[in-house]
mmCIF file of C-alpha atoms in Angstrom:
data_model
loop_
_atom_site.group_PDB
_atom_site.id
_atom_site.type_symbol
_atom_site.label_atom_id
_atom_site.label_comp_id
_atom_site.label_asym_id
_atom_site.label_seq_id
_atom_site.Cartn_x
_atom_site.Cartn_y
_atom_site.Cartn_z
ATOM 1 C CA SER A 1 0.000 0.000 0.000
ATOM 2 C CA THR A 2 1.117 3.569 -0.689
ATOM 3 C CA SER A 3 -0.854 4.750 2.377
ATOM 4 C CA THR A 4 -2.366 7.438 0.133
ATOM 5 C CA ILE A 5 -5.631 7.726 -1.763
ATOM 6 C CA GLN A 6 -7.065 10.458 -3.940
ATOM 7 C CA ALA A 7 -10.252 11.986 -2.558
ATOM 8 C CA VAL A 8 -12.710 13.579 -4.992
ATOM 9 C CA PHE A 9 -15.127 16.157 -3.599
ATOM 10 C CA ASP A 10 -18.347 16.240 -5.598
ATOM 11 C CA ALA A 11 -19.317 19.830 -6.361
ATOM 12 C CA ALA A 12 -23.024 19.058 -6.637
ATOM 13 C CA THR A 13 -23.133 17.358 -3.246
ATOM 14 C CA LEU A 14 -20.743 19.672 -1.340
ATOM 15 C CA ASN A 15 -21.329 22.933 -3.215
ATOM 16 C CA ARG A 16 -21.909 25.011 -0.060
ATOM 17 C CA ARG A 17 -18.611 23.916 1.476
ATOM 18 C CA LEU A 18 -16.269 24.139 -1.527
ATOM 19 C CA ASP A 19 -14.828 27.490 -0.389
ATOM 20 C CA GLU A 20 -14.140 25.970 3.032
ATOM 21 C CA ILE A 21 -12.340 23.066 1.375
ATOM 22 C CA ALA A 22 -10.261 25.371 -0.820
ATOM 23 C CA ARG A 23 -8.937 27.269 2.211
ATOM 24 C CA LEU A 24 -7.585 24.155 3.918
ATOM 25 C CA VAL A 25 -3.804 23.891 4.280
ATOM 26 C CA PRO A 26 -1.946 20.586 3.697
ATOM 27 C CA GLU A 27 -1.679 18.436 6.853
ATOM 28 C CA THR A 28 -5.197 19.411 7.976
ATOM 29 C CA SER A 29 -6.911 16.373 9.501
ATOM 30 C CA LEU A 30 -10.328 15.420 8.163
ATOM 31 C CA SER A 31 -12.915 12.752 8.780
ATOM 32 C CA VAL A 32 -14.605 11.868 5.497
ATOM 33 C CA THR A 33 -17.489 9.711 4.377
ATOM 34 C CA GLY A 34 -18.073 8.418 0.908
ATOM 35 C CA TYR A 35 -17.515 5.428 -1.312
ATOM 36 C CA VAL A 36 -14.540 3.882 -3.123
ATOM 37 C CA ASP A 37 -14.540 3.929 -6.911
ATOM 38 C CA ILE A 38 -11.991 2.059 -9.045
ATOM 39 C CA ARG A 39 -10.665 4.315 -11.800
ATOM 40 C CA SER A 40 -9.959 3.166 -15.348
ATOM 41 C CA SER A 41 -6.259 2.999 -14.393
ATOM 42 C CA GLY A 42 -7.158 0.431 -11.764
ATOM 43 C CA ARG A 43 -6.293 2.744 -8.888
ATOM 44 C CA PRO A 44 -9.010 3.432 -6.295
ATOM 45 C CA GLU A 45 -10.246 6.880 -5.392
ATOM 46 C CA LEU A 46 -12.513 8.036 -2.596
ATOM 47 C CA CYS A 47 -15.648 9.853 -3.712
ATOM 48 C CA VAL A 48 -16.468 12.132 -0.780
ATOM 49 C CA THR A 49 -20.108 12.694 0.161
ATOM 50 C CA GLY A 50 -19.432 14.396 3.487
ATOM 51 C CA PHE A 51 -16.621 15.502 5.784
ATOM 52 C CA SER A 52 -15.804 17.132 9.108
ATOM 53 C CA ILE A 53 -12.636 18.981 10.107
ATOM 54 C CA ILE A 54 -10.794 17.387 13.016
ATOM 55 C CA SER A 55 -7.817 19.741 13.222
ATOM 56 C CA VAL A 56 -6.775 22.628 10.981
ATOM 57 C CA ALA A 57 -3.124 22.919 9.957
ATOM 58 C CA ARG A 58 -1.990 26.516 10.503
ATOM 59 C CA ARG A 59 1.419 26.476 8.834
ATOM 60 C CA PHE A 60 2.812 25.450 5.489
ATOM 61 C CA LEU A 61 6.379 24.196 5.004
ATOM 62 C CA THR A 62 8.652 24.381 1.969
ATOM 63 C CA PRO A 63 9.497 21.886 0.664
ATOM 64 C CA SER A 64 6.147 20.267 1.244
ATOM 65 C CA VAL A 65 6.010 17.768 4.068
ATOM 66 C CA ARG A 66 4.539 15.218 1.642
ATOM 67 C CA SER A 67 6.986 15.857 -1.190
ATOM 68 C CA CYS A 68 8.378 12.666 -2.721
ATOM 69 C CA ASN A 69 11.474 14.482 -3.982
ATOM 70 C CA THR A 70 14.689 13.105 -2.469
ATOM 71 C CA GLU A 71 16.100 16.641 -2.263
ATOM 72 C CA ILE A 72 14.712 16.472 1.264
ATOM 73 C CA LEU A 73 17.862 14.487 2.132
ATOM 74 C CA GLY A 74 20.289 16.934 0.524
ATOM 75 C CA SER A 75 22.870 19.083 2.298
ATOM 76 C CA ALA A 76 21.150 22.310 1.208
ATOM 77 C CA LEU A 77 18.089 21.435 3.298
ATOM 78 C CA GLN A 78 19.884 19.575 6.097
ATOM 79 C CA ASP A 79 19.538 22.151 8.891
ATOM 80 C CA HIS A 80 15.955 23.000 7.920
ATOM 81 C CA VAL A 81 14.820 19.363 7.858
ATOM 82 C CA LEU A 82 16.691 18.466 11.058
ATOM 83 C CA ARG A 83 15.180 21.435 12.912
ATOM 84 C CA LEU A 84 11.715 20.344 11.803
ATOM 85 C CA ARG A 85 12.353 16.604 11.907
ATOM 86 C CA HIS A 86 9.272 16.024 14.064
ATOM 87 C CA ILE A 87 7.168 17.316 11.145
ATOM 88 C CA TYR A 88 9.189 15.963 8.231
ATOM 89 C CA ILE A 89 9.063 12.509 9.802
ATOM 90 C CA ARG A 90 5.786 12.293 7.800
ATOM 91 C CA ASN A 91 7.660 12.779 4.534
ATOM 92 C CA PRO A 92 7.261 9.758 2.198
ATOM 93 C CA VAL A 93 11.023 9.479 1.616
ATOM 94 C CA LEU A 94 11.841 9.468 5.328
ATOM 95 C CA MET A 95 8.867 7.187 5.993
ATOM 96 C CA LYS A 96 10.244 4.693 3.486
ATOM 97 C CA LEU A 97 13.683 4.794 5.102
ATOM 98 C CA ASN A 98 12.238 4.420 8.601
ATOM 99 C CA SER A 99 10.002 1.550 7.506
ATOM 100 C CA PHE A 100 13.011 -0.181 5.975
ATOM 101 C CA ARG A 101 14.950 0.348 9.216
ATOM 102 C CA SER A 102 12.136 -1.331 11.149
ATOM 103 C CA GLN A 103 12.034 -4.242 8.722
ATOM 104 C CA VAL A 104 15.792 -4.832 8.956
ATOM 105 C CA PHE A 105 15.704 -4.528 12.749
ATOM 106 C CA TYR A 106 13.022 -7.220 12.855
ATOM 107 C CA GLN A 107 15.002 -9.550 10.604
ATOM 108 C CA ILE A 108 18.127 -9.082 12.731
ATOM 109 C CA ARG A 109 16.262 -10.202 15.821
ATOM 110 C CA ILE A 110 14.860 -13.227 13.994
ATOM 111 C CA TRP A 111 18.337 -14.157 12.765
ATOM 112 C CA PHE A 112 19.901 -14.035 16.212
ATOM 113 C CA GLU A 113 17.059 -15.922 17.872
ATOM 114 C CA THR A 114 17.101 -18.686 15.260
ATOM 115 C CA HIS A 115 20.897 -19.011 15.569
ATOM 116 C CA GLY A 116 20.889 -19.660 19.305
ATOM 117 C CA PHE A 117 21.660 -16.162 20.603
ATOM 118 C CA LEU A 118 20.080 -14.675 23.727
ATOM 119 C CA ASP A 119 18.946 -11.048 23.689
ATOM 120 C CA PHE A 120 20.946 -9.389 26.475
ATOM 121 C CA SER A 121 20.338 -5.862 27.803
ATOM 122 C CA ALA A 122 23.488 -3.905 28.661
ATOM 123 C CA PRO A 123 23.652 -0.658 30.683
ATOM 124 C CA LEU A 124 24.016 2.700 28.971
ATOM 125 C CA ILE A 125 25.706 4.482 31.902
ATOM 126 C CA THR A 126 29.137 3.116 32.778
ATOM 127 C CA PRO A 127 32.510 4.099 34.256
ATOM 128 C CA SER A 128 34.309 1.621 31.951
ATOM 129 C CA LEU A 129 35.418 2.881 28.557
ATOM 130 C CA LEU A 130 36.557 0.721 25.670
ATOM 131 C CA TYR A 131 38.025 3.653 23.754
ATOM 132 C CA GLU A 132 39.823 6.797 24.889
ATOM 133 C CA PRO A 133 37.966 9.307 27.141
ATOM 134 C CA LYS A 134 38.243 12.068 24.521
ATOM 135 C CA SER A 135 35.815 10.102 22.354
ATOM 136 C CA ALA A 136 33.365 9.547 25.233
ATOM 137 C CA ILE A 137 30.314 11.544 26.297
ATOM 138 C CA HIS A 138 30.524 12.404 29.982
ATOM 139 C CA VAL A 139 27.458 12.151 32.201
ATOM 140 C CA ALA A 140 27.492 15.117 34.569
ATOM 141 C CA ASN A 141 25.794 15.692 37.955
ATOM 142 C CA LEU A 142 25.501 12.037 38.979
ATOM 143 C CA ARG A 143 28.608 11.279 41.057
ATOM 144 C CA LYS A 144 32.053 12.690 41.738
ATOM 145 C CA GLU A 145 33.567 9.754 39.877
ATOM 146 C CA ALA A 146 33.593 9.912 36.085
ATOM 147 C CA LEU A 147 30.621 8.288 34.371
ATOM 148 C CA TYR A 148 29.981 8.027 30.664
ATOM 149 C CA LEU A 149 27.364 7.054 28.136
ATOM 150 C CA SER A 150 28.334 3.653 26.813
ATOM 151 C CA GLN A 151 30.701 3.563 23.848
ATOM 152 C CA CYS A 152 30.190 -0.172 23.468
ATOM 153 C CA ALA A 153 28.479 -2.985 25.370
ATOM 154 C CA GLY A 154 31.467 -5.303 24.945
ATOM 155 C CA PHE A 155 32.553 -5.634 28.586
ATOM 156 C CA TYR A 156 29.038 -6.589 29.647
ATOM 157 C CA MET A 157 28.564 -8.892 26.669
ATOM 158 C CA GLU A 158 31.612 -11.006 27.497
ATOM 159 C CA ALA A 159 30.317 -11.394 31.053
ATOM 160 C CA ALA A 160 26.921 -12.463 29.677
ATOM 161 C CA ALA A 161 28.446 -14.849 27.143
ATOM 162 C CA HIS A 162 30.078 -16.816 29.960
ATOM 163 C CA ALA A 163 26.611 -17.374 31.361
ATOM 164 C CA HIS A 164 24.630 -17.942 28.152
ATOM 165 C CA GLU A 165 27.345 -18.845 25.600
ATOM 166 C CA ARG A 166 25.835 -16.810 22.730
ATOM 167 C CA VAL A 167 24.415 -13.328 23.347
ATOM 168 C CA TYR A 168 23.465 -10.311 21.282
ATOM 169 C CA ASN A 169 22.507 -6.731 22.005
ATOM 170 C CA LEU A 170 20.713 -4.148 19.878
ATOM 171 C CA GLY A 171 20.995 -0.812 21.604
ATOM 172 C CA PRO A 172 22.398 2.699 21.416
ATOM 173 C CA SER A 173 26.062 3.599 21.763
ATOM 174 C CA PHE A 174 27.550 7.064 22.074
ATOM 175 C CA ARG A 175 30.731 8.580 20.648
ATOM 176 C CA ASN A 176 32.191 12.064 20.566
ATOM 177 C CA GLU A 177 34.228 11.849 17.374
ATOM 178 C CA SER A 178 33.791 13.854 14.179
ATOM 179 C CA ARG A 179 31.063 15.249 11.959
ATOM 180 C CA THR A 180 31.082 13.245 8.747
ATOM 181 C CA ASN A 181 28.476 11.565 6.571
ATOM 182 C CA ARG A 182 29.008 8.252 8.404
ATOM 183 C CA HIS A 183 29.290 9.379 12.037
ATOM 184 C CA LEU A 184 26.570 10.007 14.593
ATOM 185 C CA MET A 185 26.892 11.033 18.219
ATOM 186 C CA GLU A 186 24.209 8.486 19.138
ATOM 187 C CA TYR A 187 23.838 5.383 17.015
ATOM 188 C CA TRP A 188 22.506 1.858 17.333
ATOM 189 C CA HIS A 189 24.967 -0.965 17.745
ATOM 190 C CA ILE A 190 24.562 -4.594 16.678
ATOM 191 C CA LYS A 191 26.715 -6.507 19.176
ATOM 192 C CA ALA A 192 27.265 -10.245 19.511
ATOM 193 C CA GLU A 193 29.569 -12.313 21.710
ATOM 194 C CA LEU A 194 30.277 -16.048 21.556
ATOM 195 C CA CYS A 195 32.151 -18.286 23.984
ATOM 196 C CA SER A 196 33.818 -20.165 21.163
ATOM 197 C CA GLY A 197 35.546 -19.820 17.852
ATOM 198 C CA SER A 198 38.397 -17.993 16.200
ATOM 199 C CA MET A 199 38.706 -14.877 14.083
ATOM 200 C CA GLU A 200 38.041 -17.038 11.046
ATOM 201 C CA ASP A 201 34.800 -18.286 12.614
ATOM 202 C CA ILE A 202 33.513 -14.831 13.550
ATOM 203 C CA ILE A 203 34.353 -13.467 10.076
ATOM 204 C CA ARG A 204 32.352 -16.253 8.439
ATOM 205 C CA LEU A 205 29.471 -15.733 10.870
ATOM 206 C CA VAL A 206 29.274 -12.013 9.999
ATOM 207 C CA GLU A 207 29.304 -12.818 6.283
ATOM 208 C CA VAL A 208 26.421 -15.253 6.671
ATOM 209 C CA PHE A 209 24.585 -12.768 8.913
ATOM 210 C CA LEU A 210 24.799 -9.955 6.349
ATOM 211 C CA HIS A 211 23.893 -12.201 3.434
ATOM 212 C CA ASN A 212 20.880 -13.647 5.243
ATOM 213 C CA ILE A 213 19.589 -10.244 6.378
ATOM 214 C CA TRP A 214 19.974 -8.813 2.876
ATOM 215 C CA SER A 215 18.212 -11.824 1.361
ATOM 216 C CA ALA A 216 15.302 -11.383 3.773
ATOM 217 C CA VAL A 217 14.799 -7.693 2.861
ATOM 218 C CA ARG A 218 16.001 -7.782 -0.734
ATOM 219 C CA THR A 219 12.756 -6.623 -2.340
ATOM 220 C CA SER A 220 12.410 -3.669 0.020
ATOM 221 C CA CYS A 221 16.105 -2.887 -0.374
ATOM 222 C CA ASP A 222 15.715 -2.648 -4.158
ATOM 223 C CA GLU A 223 12.660 -0.391 -3.744
ATOM 224 C CA VAL A 224 14.520 1.995 -1.438
ATOM 225 C CA ARG A 225 17.544 2.150 -3.733
ATOM 226 C CA GLN A 226 15.272 2.841 -6.711
ATOM 227 C CA MET A 227 13.529 5.620 -4.778
ATOM 228 C CA LEU A 228 16.912 7.195 -3.962
ATOM 229 C CA GLY A 229 18.056 6.987 -7.572
ATOM 230 C CA CYS A 230 20.857 4.469 -7.033
ATOM 231 C CA ASP A 231 22.263 3.267 -10.351
ATOM 232 C CA THR A 232 23.331 -0.110 -8.966
ATOM 233 C CA ILE A 233 21.441 -3.028 -7.441
ATOM 234 C CA MET A 234 22.658 -4.382 -4.115
ATOM 235 C CA ASP A 235 24.051 -7.873 -4.559
ATOM 236 C CA ILE A 236 25.912 -9.538 -1.686
ATOM 237 C CA GLN A 237 28.045 -12.468 -2.784
ATOM 238 C CA LEU A 238 30.060 -14.665 -0.411
ATOM 239 C CA PRO A 239 32.804 -14.902 0.586
ATOM 240 C CA PHE A 240 34.018 -11.328 0.930
ATOM 241 C CA GLU A 241 37.528 -10.325 -0.097
ATOM 242 C CA ARG A 242 40.343 -10.115 2.465
ATOM 243 C CA ILE A 243 43.630 -8.296 2.848
ATOM 244 C CA THR A 244 45.928 -8.065 5.859
ATOM 245 C CA TYR A 245 46.684 -4.681 7.363
ATOM 246 C CA ARG A 246 50.341 -4.979 6.372
ATOM 247 C CA ALA A 247 49.418 -5.865 2.789
ATOM 248 C CA ALA A 248 46.921 -2.993 2.699
ATOM 249 C CA ILE A 249 49.626 -0.524 3.764
ATOM 250 C CA ASP A 250 51.967 -1.867 1.074
ATOM 251 C CA LYS A 251 49.218 -1.626 -1.541
ATOM 252 C CA LEU A 252 48.359 1.938 -0.530
ATOM 253 C CA ARG A 253 52.019 2.976 -0.707
ATOM 254 C CA SER A 254 52.298 1.454 -4.175
ATOM 255 C CA GLY A 255 49.238 3.501 -5.104
ATOM 256 C CA GLY A 256 50.923 6.758 -4.093
ATOM 257 C CA PHE A 257 49.615 7.183 -0.532
ATOM 258 C CA ASP A 258 52.071 8.398 2.094
ATOM 259 C CA VAL A 259 51.055 5.977 4.821
ATOM 260 C CA GLN A 260 53.206 4.071 7.309
ATOM 261 C CA PHE A 261 52.720 1.003 9.471
ATOM 262 C CA GLY A 262 50.720 1.989 12.555
ATOM 263 C CA ALA A 263 48.634 4.586 10.727
ATOM 264 C CA ASN A 264 44.876 4.302 10.746
ATOM 265 C CA ILE A 265 43.368 3.338 7.395
ATOM 266 C CA GLY A 266 41.110 6.289 6.706
ATOM 267 C CA LYS A 267 38.150 6.999 4.487
ATOM 268 C CA SER A 268 40.134 7.787 1.327
ATOM 269 C CA HIS A 269 42.309 4.703 1.891
ATOM 270 C CA GLU A 270 39.265 2.471 2.331
ATOM 271 C CA ARG A 271 37.674 3.748 -0.861
ATOM 272 C CA TRP A 272 40.855 3.267 -2.877
ATOM 273 C CA LEU A 273 41.365 -0.254 -1.543
ATOM 274 C CA THR A 274 37.834 -1.371 -2.372
ATOM 275 C CA GLU A 275 38.080 0.190 -5.833
ATOM 276 C CA HIS A 276 41.446 -1.375 -6.646
ATOM 277 C CA ALA A 277 41.315 -4.637 -4.711
ATOM 278 C CA CYS A 278 37.711 -5.604 -5.382
ATOM 279 C CA GLU A 279 34.209 -4.268 -5.797
ATOM 280 C CA ARG A 280 32.874 -6.316 -2.917
ATOM 281 C CA PRO A 281 33.076 -5.821 0.848
ATOM 282 C CA LEU A 282 36.676 -6.130 2.019
ATOM 283 C CA TRP A 283 38.033 -7.459 5.306
ATOM 284 C CA ILE A 284 41.177 -5.727 6.564
ATOM 285 C CA THR A 285 42.625 -8.212 9.031
ATOM 286 C CA ASN A 286 45.209 -8.183 11.806
ATOM 287 C CA LYS A 287 45.372 -4.498 12.662
ATOM 288 C CA PRO A 288 48.229 -3.164 14.843
ATOM 289 C CA LYS A 289 47.797 -3.364 18.599
ATOM 290 C CA SER A 290 48.537 0.362 18.788
ATOM 291 C CA LEU A 291 45.224 1.003 16.993
ATOM 292 C CA GLU A 292 43.030 -1.530 18.770
ATOM 293 C CA PRO A 293 41.508 -1.456 22.288
ATOM 294 C CA PHE A 294 43.060 -3.510 25.079
ATOM 295 C CA PRO A 295 40.577 -6.438 25.313
ATOM 296 C CA TYR A 296 41.586 -7.841 21.922
ATOM 297 C CA SER A 297 44.033 -10.736 21.576
ATOM 298 C CA ILE A 298 47.525 -10.419 20.118
ATOM 299 C CA ASP A 299 48.318 -12.255 16.896
ATOM 300 C CA PRO A 300 50.459 -15.258 17.926
ATOM 301 C CA ALA A 301 52.352 -14.976 14.617
ATOM 302 C CA ASP A 302 53.214 -11.280 15.061
ATOM 303 C CA ASP A 303 53.121 -9.554 18.447
ATOM 304 C CA GLN A 304 52.668 -6.140 16.808
ATOM 305 C CA LEU A 305 49.274 -7.167 15.466
ATOM 306 C CA THR A 306 45.899 -8.187 16.880
ATOM 307 C CA MET A 307 43.374 -10.855 16.071
ATOM 308 C CA THR A 308 40.927 -8.316 14.689
ATOM 309 C CA ALA A 309 39.363 -7.435 11.348
ATOM 310 C CA ASP A 310 37.335 -4.526 9.990
ATOM 311 C CA LEU A 311 34.773 -4.948 7.228
ATOM 312 C CA VAL A 312 34.850 -2.150 4.655
ATOM 313 C CA ALA A 313 31.867 -1.692 2.324
ATOM 314 C CA PRO A 314 32.653 -0.681 -1.284
ATOM 315 C CA ASN A 315 31.737 2.514 -3.154
ATOM 316 C CA GLY A 316 32.858 4.793 -0.348
ATOM 317 C CA PHE A 317 30.546 3.468 2.362
ATOM 318 C CA GLY A 318 33.533 2.541 4.510
ATOM 319 C CA GLU A 319 33.863 0.494 7.663
ATOM 320 C CA ILE A 320 30.610 -1.058 8.858
ATOM 321 C CA CYS A 321 31.763 -3.832 11.194
ATOM 322 C CA GLY A 322 34.617 -5.004 13.384
ATOM 323 C CA VAL A 323 35.355 -8.508 14.700
ATOM 324 C CA ALA A 324 37.851 -9.790 17.232
ATOM 325 C CA GLU A 325 39.202 -12.634 19.242
ATOM 326 C CA LYS A 326 39.231 -11.373 22.830
ATOM 327 C CA SER A 327 41.841 -11.939 25.512
ATOM 328 C CA PHE A 328 40.855 -14.431 28.198
ATOM 329 C CA SER A 329 43.898 -14.568 30.521
ATOM 330 C CA THR A 330 44.763 -12.071 33.260
ATOM 331 C CA GLU A 331 48.354 -11.926 31.978
ATOM 332 C CA MET A 332 47.346 -10.884 28.478
ATOM 333 C CA LEU A 333 44.806 -8.371 29.792
ATOM 334 C CA ASP A 334 47.327 -6.819 32.196
ATOM 335 C CA GLU A 335 49.849 -6.478 29.380
ATOM 336 C CA ARG A 336 47.337 -4.831 27.072
ATOM 337 C CA LEU A 337 46.101 -2.487 29.806
ATOM 338 C CA LYS A 338 49.663 -1.367 30.439
ATOM 339 C CA GLU A 339 50.175 -0.688 26.732
ATOM 340 C CA LYS A 340 47.154 1.615 26.858
ATOM 341 C CA SER A 341 48.395 3.382 30.020
ATOM 342 C CA LYS A 342 45.667 1.792 32.111
ATOM 343 C CA THR A 343 45.955 -0.498 35.128
ATOM 344 C CA CYS A 344 43.869 -3.294 36.557
ATOM 345 C CA SER A 345 43.836 -1.425 39.873
ATOM 346 C CA GLN A 346 41.536 1.193 38.344
ATOM 347 C CA PRO A 347 38.038 0.351 39.663
ATOM 348 C CA GLU A 348 36.505 0.802 36.215
ATOM 349 C CA TYR A 349 38.659 -2.050 34.872
ATOM 350 C CA GLN A 350 39.093 -4.167 37.986
ATOM 351 C CA TRP A 351 35.792 -5.936 37.412
ATOM 352 C CA VAL A 352 36.781 -6.662 33.798
ATOM 353 C CA ARG A 353 39.926 -8.354 35.105
ATOM 354 C CA GLU A 354 37.935 -10.274 37.712
ATOM 355 C CA LEU A 355 36.054 -12.017 34.915
ATOM 356 C CA ARG A 356 39.354 -13.648 33.986
ATOM 357 C CA ASP A 357 39.808 -14.933 37.546
ATOM 358 C CA PHE A 358 36.766 -17.171 37.145
ATOM 359 C CA GLY A 359 37.584 -19.514 34.308
ATOM 360 C CA MET A 360 37.185 -17.317 31.225
ATOM 361 C CA VAL A 361 37.435 -19.152 27.897
ATOM 362 C CA PRO A 362 38.486 -18.023 24.407
ATOM 363 C CA HIS A 363 35.671 -15.925 22.985
ATOM 364 C CA THR A 364 34.896 -13.853 19.926
ATOM 365 C CA ALA A 365 32.758 -10.827 19.188
ATOM 366 C CA PHE A 366 31.530 -8.507 16.492
ATOM 367 C CA GLY A 367 30.157 -5.004 16.531
ATOM 368 C CA MET A 368 28.307 -3.369 13.644
ATOM 369 C CA GLY A 369 26.929 0.145 13.324
ATOM 370 C CA PHE A 370 23.261 -0.371 12.473
ATOM 371 C CA GLU A 371 22.867 2.944 10.649
ATOM 372 C CA ARG A 372 26.071 2.332 8.679
ATOM 373 C CA MET A 373 24.746 -1.047 7.630
ATOM 374 C CA LEU A 374 21.442 0.548 6.581
ATOM 375 C CA ARG A 375 23.206 3.328 4.669
ATOM 376 C CA TRP A 376 25.181 0.744 2.700
ATOM 377 C CA LEU A 377 22.051 -1.290 1.918
ATOM 378 C CA CYS A 378 20.009 1.789 0.958
ATOM 379 C CA GLY A 379 22.759 3.654 -0.882
ATOM 380 C CA ASN A 380 21.968 7.049 0.635
ATOM 381 C CA ALA A 381 24.595 9.751 1.077
ATOM 382 C CA HIS A 382 24.405 10.476 4.813
ATOM 383 C CA VAL A 383 23.904 8.217 7.807
ATOM 384 C CA LYS A 384 21.620 10.842 9.417
ATOM 385 C CA ASP A 385 18.806 9.641 7.185
ATOM 386 C CA ASN A 386 18.935 6.081 8.521
ATOM 387 C CA ILE A 387 17.718 7.029 11.992
ATOM 388 C CA PRO A 388 14.478 8.895 12.800
ATOM 389 C CA PHE A 389 15.968 11.645 15.014
ATOM 390 C CA PRO A 390 19.717 11.881 14.317
ATOM 391 C CA ARG A 391 22.164 13.247 16.889
ATOM 392 C CA ILE A 392 24.903 14.966 14.905
ATOM 393 C CA PHE A 393 28.154 16.369 16.279
ATOM 394 C CA ASP A 394 28.241 20.116 16.990
ATOM 395 C CA ARG A 395 24.480 20.384 16.671
ATOM 396 C CA TYR A 396 22.148 20.876 19.641
ATOM 397 C CA PRO A 397 19.972 17.726 19.782
ATOM 398 C CA LEU A 398 16.571 19.303 19.244
ATOM 399 C CA PRO A 399 14.042 17.928 18.574
#
């Protein structure tokens, strides 16, 4: 259904009220009576025999709230549409994107439940940070000690996995990073943790996960991409391509980039790699330990690297997922904490260490930005349009 229908007001029947009808502004709410007539085109229309006004709209917006033009997503209208997001949420383009979000969210839950994962709720207020404090959002006026909005549910997920073996979490995470077309201050995180497996296993699981979700929403995905004017059809083929971090650095240098070992592979690097290495999603494996958080295991073949991998989507959509083998011994955790200038005596990490005092086993995890995943599937330019009320850096979050 398009959720719309043309209403025809019969002049002979409603002659006395035609002037009243003409003065109505779009978004006015009416209660109408009449009958449905099927037009020669096969589309139905409502022949109105009577109506009453429920609520009169008193303002008119430009562009129209009901405009089907995708310019509503453009940078020229960004501040206007964000400021009036509570009204433009009725826009057919945003409605389509939000409906698709809901459909994908539903399929994700089905996938996890049918693959033996338990839905686990993790706290949003925490003293324990996975990443550096400068990228965290501080919660003021609660306690003297520092508290933050969660950057990631990972610490709580590994505790839960040792109770339930396979757990997942769909919830918000918060970062204070940069204002780009793929960053949000508040975003939804797809997190999963398993008390088993290797990096190879978790990579294959993510590939199957993405392929199955896409297959389940493929028709809707094609409709959204057509609406947005995408000139390509989404087609996820397995397996994805892979390249090690070291090989990626060498390839970038051969392509003219001035990049050294230990440097972060940025947006321009990711795009070049996917354009020149493949046209499919690309795993960049075994990133340096200097770039990765402390809970992740060291590569036994190279102590400068970690057992981690990032999944980079092609065509400039960038990183959408990270996977890791996680440390399970106190010795490895203490070493990694020290590398990051943290100690196990800090209360915010003491409890994380205590988990390893009670028989922790090798475990794996993945984290995926939900809106980034949606943006890749939909093909839209900015991640702000994959969440109903986006929280963007350097913008007051209203509404």
